[in-house]
XYZ file of C-alpha atoms in Angstrom:
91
model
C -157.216 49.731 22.071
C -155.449 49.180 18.770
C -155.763 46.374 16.118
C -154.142 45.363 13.115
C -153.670 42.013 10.839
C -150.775 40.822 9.848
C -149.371 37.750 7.636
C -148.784 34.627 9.054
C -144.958 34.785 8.492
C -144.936 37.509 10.424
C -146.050 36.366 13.870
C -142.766 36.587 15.522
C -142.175 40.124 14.492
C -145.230 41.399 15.908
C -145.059 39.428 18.475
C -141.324 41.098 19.525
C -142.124 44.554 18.388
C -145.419 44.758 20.380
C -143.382 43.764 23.466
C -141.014 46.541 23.100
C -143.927 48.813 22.646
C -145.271 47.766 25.313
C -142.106 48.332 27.482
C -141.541 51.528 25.941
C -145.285 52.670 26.880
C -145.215 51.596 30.259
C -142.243 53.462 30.825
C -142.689 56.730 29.020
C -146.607 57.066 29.883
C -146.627 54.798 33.090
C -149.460 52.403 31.094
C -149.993 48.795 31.569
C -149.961 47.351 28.076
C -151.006 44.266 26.993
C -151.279 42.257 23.539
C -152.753 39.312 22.328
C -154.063 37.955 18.839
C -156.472 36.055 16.973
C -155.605 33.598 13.888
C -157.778 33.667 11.397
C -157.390 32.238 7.541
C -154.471 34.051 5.984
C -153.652 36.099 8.731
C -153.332 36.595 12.705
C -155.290 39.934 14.307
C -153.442 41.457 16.847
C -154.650 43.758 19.546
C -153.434 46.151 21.994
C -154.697 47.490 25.293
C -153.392 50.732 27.494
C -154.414 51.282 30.578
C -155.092 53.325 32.804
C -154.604 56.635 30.668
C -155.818 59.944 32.660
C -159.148 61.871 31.640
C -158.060 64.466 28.853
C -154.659 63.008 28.084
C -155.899 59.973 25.390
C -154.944 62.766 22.524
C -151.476 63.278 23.679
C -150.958 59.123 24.528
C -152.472 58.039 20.872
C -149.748 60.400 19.215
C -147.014 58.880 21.233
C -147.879 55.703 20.736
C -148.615 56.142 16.850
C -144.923 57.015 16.937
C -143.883 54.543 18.925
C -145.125 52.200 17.093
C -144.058 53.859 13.320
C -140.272 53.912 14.886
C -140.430 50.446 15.519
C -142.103 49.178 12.188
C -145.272 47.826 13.259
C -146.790 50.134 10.192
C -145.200 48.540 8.341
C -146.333 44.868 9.253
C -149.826 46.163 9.157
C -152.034 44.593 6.664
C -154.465 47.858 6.215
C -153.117 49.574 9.081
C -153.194 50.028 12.544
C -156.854 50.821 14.047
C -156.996 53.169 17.193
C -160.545 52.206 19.121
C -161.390 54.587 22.048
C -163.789 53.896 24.574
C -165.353 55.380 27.629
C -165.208 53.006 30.473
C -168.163 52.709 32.978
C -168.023 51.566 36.571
C-alpha cells in the first residue's frame, strides 16, 4: 500500500491522477488498484492498494509503480512524499 497527504486544493488532482494510475497498473501488471482518502485539518491522506502481486515480484511492481506515479506528478502533489508499506498477508 502507498500513502501520501496532500493540500486541500488539491483533491481533484489526486483524485484524477490516482485513477489513471490505477488504470495504468491494472493494465501493465494485471493489479486491482484501489484508492481512497482521509480528510484531516489542512490536508486529505490518500491511500493506495495493489493487489494481488505474485510472491518475489513486489521489488519489480514498487519500481514500476514509483514511476508511474513520478510520470504522472503525484510526487509532486505529495506533501512529504509518497510512503510504500509492504505487508505479508496471512490466510
Amino acid at each position: 500500500m502507498v500513502w501520501f497527504r496532500a493540500d486541500r486544493a488539491q483533491d481533484r488532482a489526486c483524485a484524477e491522477r490516482l485513477s489513471l494510475l490505477g488504470r495504468r497498473m491494472a493494465g501493465a501488471q494485471g493489479v486491482e488498484a484501489r484508492s481512497g482518502w482521509r480528510d484531516e485539518p489542512g490536508y486529505r491522506t490518500w491511500l493506495e492498494t495493489y493487489e494481488p502481486l505474485g510472491a518475489g515480484g513486489c521489488d519489480a511492481f514498487i519500481g514500476a509503480l514509483q514511476a508511474a506515479a513520478k510520470e504522472l506528478g503525484l510526487d509532486a502533489l505529495a506533501m512529504g512524499g509518497r510512503h510504500v508499506e509492504v505487508f505479508e498477508w496471512s490466510a
